[in-house]
Amino acid sequence: MENEMIVGIGGAAGDGGASTGDNLAQTCSRLGLHVYVYTSYQSLIRGGHSWIRLRISPQKKHNVGDQVGAMIALNQDAMDRHLQELTHGGICVYNGDKVKPGKAPEGAQLCPLPVFELAGKDALPIMQNTVALGALTQLLGLEFSALSSVFEHTFAKKPQVVKLNVDAAKAGYDFAAKTYKQIPHPLRKTDAQLAMVHGNNVLAMGAANAGCKVYCAYPMSPASGILHWMGAHGPSLGICVRQVEDEIGVANMTIGAGQMGVRAMCATSGGGFALMTEAIGMAGIMETPVVMINVMRGGPSTGLPTKHEQGDLNQAIGASQGDFPRIIMAPISVADCYDTMEEAFNLAEKYQCPVIVLSDLLMSEGRFSIETSHLDREFKIDRGEMIFEDDGKPKSYYRYKDTPDGISPRAIPGVPNHLYVSATDEHDEDGVLISDVFTDPVIRKKMVDKRARKMQGVVADYAKKLKLEGPENADVTLVTYGSTWGVATEAVERLNKEGVKANALSFKYLLPFQEKEAQAILGKAKKIVVVELNKSGQFARHLRAEAGITAHAHIRKYDGEPMEPKHVVAGVKEVLKGKEVVEVQSLEPGWRTPHPPGPGVLSTTSTH
Amino acid sequence: MATATLPARDAKLYKPEVPPDWCPGCGDYGVLTVLQRACGELGIPNERLMVISGIGCSSNLPGFFRSYGMHSLHGRSLPVATGAKMANHEMTVIACGGDGDGYGIGQGHFIHAMRRNVNLTYIVMDNEIYGLTTGQTSPTSESGMKTKSTPFGNPEGQLNPIALALAAGCGFVGRGFSGDINHLKSLYTQAIQYPGFALIDVFSPCVTFNKQNTFGWFKERVYKLEDKGHDATNWNAAMDRSKEWGAQIPIGLFYKNPNPKPSIDAADPALQGEGLAKAKKLGLTVEQRKKLIQEYV
Ligand SMILES: Cc1ncc(C[n+]2csc(CCOP(=O)(O)OP(=O)(O)O)c2C)c(N)n1
Ligand code: SF4
Ligand SMILES: [Mg+2]
């Protein structure tokens, strides 16, 4: 853990904490330092409390980490809530003219800044953030030039603003240098070429790189970032972007576009996804390729609009009436979000079915450093069996031809001599309805079988095979899906260091399931512990249903905040003591209620 | 769309092998026949046509029309059609369905599709009843009407789709009658050629479940706006005419925006070249990728 630092920035929404965090993150990534950012915030536009955590390290980290080593308190509330979380040797930077210090935990350093003096009496209140950021940059051992270059980049069109910020930051930097002690292991730059991205940016850019041409959405946190990216970039990239009246319209519009022959995508969160469900069945029976992202947040219903949870697996599996094949995948990291887009569109077109991608708030709204080389890659495009032109030969074309693999070549509307009507009613190979005839059990069975048969090839096509991480013969095997991979792998490292032999298996592909691979690996596991972020153990149940594997124990979290390595480590220890279901929780004082309300807590504007 | 300049084609070319299976005498037969003739008159090749419906008796139409088609979900023809148009704006897209489909379950999409002004033609076979589900009240059922779901008379108000369309900014608003085929055809050809969203509400009697609004009932009441000197470029006049219901019910072109703004598909920067569905090379170019990454470093 040497050389890594977790920084917390606390303040009210509207205090500018977000841009302070962004600037720090960008400064680090420019220095080749990896950053993992997670923001706990309230569903408020102004006021309330928000707590941005940045885990900064020369090595790539895949979770928010456990304990804060440095913090900026932008207001009194942040000071009161979070000071006690500091590690030994930690630092707390704050505006000494405005915020009263709390009692620092042992070994921690309080670093008040005379902001009026440093930024000038007439400076805007927001300048306190810049002064604090300058001071923190110094105390973490970061180069000032990296921070000033970030201001130059951000305010490229406003040189006076650049100067104001650089001067204020420099004042904070110099003051800290002569007044306070740097952290014990200052951060040093690396040669890595990094970009700072939100998961939603990566999903959107991945879709664009995969050739998505039509994107539809209705705003819903935490998926709106994808819409914003598309809105900003779609016009210049040749992507048609529509904000639709509701998610029912979104799903239907996306499927209309997919049916017409483009790669089409939509994204939402659980509530919007619920409205899309009837249309998912339409894509199933019309065999329309379409990619649908559900960025999970805390549910049910409106639930926790700004909080993290993995509670929509059951919904994704069960979305829409009837029995039809679909593909469901949950990327495990921000880098994987990019790769997932390549795969999702290819599989949707190859197998002519809906592909549901389960992201979550942690990944979609978190900000992460990523190697630029990972993004700068041409995707492999496999559109499956498609007919773009009429070869002029006489033929009888059946859109839903019953083939050995169940996949029927798909003519793009507009091609002569291939006319067909796709119906949501059951139909025959030619697309003619059989729903109105007296009865036709033979054709009905044939068409259901044809659609189901398509899935036989999918598992073999998956880009990632299942692989255990950690030592082969472990006493404990942690099993996760989606973004929880990041915390499980680190917990495994720590457990092994502490003498508990552990390894981890993470699932990205949820349907069709890698049943055989899972059985081969987990069949040998001594103690299977499913780690997931919901109450009822949706993934554990899925594992049992799909692979006949019953976990021995469970570690679950559903309090809205992400899981940290310490939660998993503690959970495993409980399991080893014999506990079957361990429910872990974030218990830091700043996150507990009741607590003093922030200054703007009466504000009622919400973000969902 | 340059469809007007194409040579006329035989209406039979739009008849598929599958014959319609509506009840004998259903108004929807007329609606279908006229659509086949109108497309013939405009000479639109079958493969350039995409006909999209929802669910209902009327929504079975794409299955009885020779073109590309989608028979989508109840109430969803308009978003599906909008997506289709975005994906290939070179196609002529016609959406169709019933009064329950468009004005009931799909009413939210109806308003927004008009506001959005997608270049497509929307034909509503308005029989003032839910036909396929065997005769329940619909949003256009008259108040007091006895149906299976309102055996003591419909207690609710009747929706006025013409006024609603005008209010929602629809640039082409017409009403036809399945009992007057030539009049209806002219509405269709104008609507298809109109460069924006065009609504045609068609009285298309359900002979099985609506014993009130029959062919005879409409024949006695309908008059043509064209015969009364109505100025279809005058929105206020159109709004006034839309209120008429009772002994005299107008059909014909209520309103056609004389200065229509470009439709959303015509204005979309992504849709300025050929249809998106025709793109051969997919994905970002090297330059596009580099530029995007630059935003994050
Ligand atoms: C979501 C959903 N709800 C209900 C139905 C049942 N349903 C099918 S058609 C229909 C109404 C049909 O009325 P209309 O649209 O006026 O068409 P018509 O049959 O009169 O031509 C209903 C309620 C359905 N298919 N889907
Ligand atoms: S039930 Fe009515 S609408 Fe349906 S086909 Fe028969 S007559 Fe036509
Ligand atoms: Mg009807």
GROMACS .gro file of C-alpha atoms and ligand atoms in nm, chain A residues 278, chain B residues 28 55-59 74 97-102 105 125 127 129-133 138, ligand 1:
model
   49
  278GLU     CA    1  -4.218  -0.542  -2.348
  636ASP     CA    2  -5.995  -0.160  -4.316
  663ILE     CA    3  -5.142  -0.429  -3.263
  664GLY     CA    4  -5.512  -0.445  -3.342
  665CYS     CA    5  -5.728  -0.559  -3.634
  666SER     CA    6  -5.615  -0.254  -3.828
  667SER     CA    7  -5.252  -0.316  -3.734
  682HIS     CA    8  -4.965  -0.235  -2.924
  705GLY     CA    9  -5.289   0.121  -3.667
  706GLY     CA   10  -5.613   0.169  -3.481
  707ASP     CA   11  -5.766   0.436  -3.262
  708GLY     CA   12  -5.692   0.236  -2.949
  709ASP     CA   13  -5.337   0.178  -3.068
  710GLY     CA   14  -5.260   0.538  -3.159
  713ILE     CA   15  -5.204   0.322  -2.536
  733MET     CA   16  -5.802   0.337  -3.888
  735ASN     CA   17  -6.348   0.275  -3.583
  737ILE     CA   18  -6.390   0.081  -3.082
  738TYR     CA   19  -6.139  -0.182  -2.981
  739GLY     CA   20  -6.197  -0.438  -3.254
  740LEU     CA   21  -5.940  -0.708  -3.193
  741THR     CA   22  -6.023  -0.740  -2.827
  746SER     CA   23  -6.191   0.342  -2.722
  906LIG     C1   24  -4.971  -0.400  -2.397
  906LIG     C2   25  -5.095  -0.455  -2.453
  906LIG     N1   26  -5.214  -0.431  -2.393
  906LIG     C3   27  -5.327  -0.481  -2.446
  906LIG     C4   28  -5.323  -0.554  -2.559
  906LIG     C5   29  -5.452  -0.611  -2.613
  906LIG     N2   30  -5.498  -0.540  -2.732
  906LIG     C6   31  -5.472  -0.583  -2.856
  906LIG     S1   32  -5.538  -0.490  -2.974
  906LIG     C7   33  -5.613  -0.391  -2.861
  906LIG     C8   34  -5.702  -0.277  -2.900
  906LIG     C9   35  -5.726  -0.268  -3.043
  906LIG     O1   36  -5.797  -0.155  -3.074
  906LIG     P1   37  -5.753  -0.061  -3.190
  906LIG     O2   38  -5.613  -0.020  -3.174
  906LIG     O3   39  -5.854   0.047  -3.202
  906LIG     O4   40  -5.753  -0.155  -3.318
  906LIG     P2   41  -5.876  -0.223  -3.393
  906LIG     O5   42  -5.874  -0.365  -3.353
  906LIG     O6   43  -6.000  -0.154  -3.350
  906LIG     O7   44  -5.845  -0.203  -3.535
  906LIG    C10   45  -5.581  -0.431  -2.734
  906LIG    C11   46  -5.630  -0.362  -2.614
  906LIG    C12   47  -5.198  -0.579  -2.619
  906LIG     N3   48  -5.186  -0.650  -2.730
  906LIG     N4   49  -5.089  -0.528  -2.565
   0.00000   0.00000   0.00000
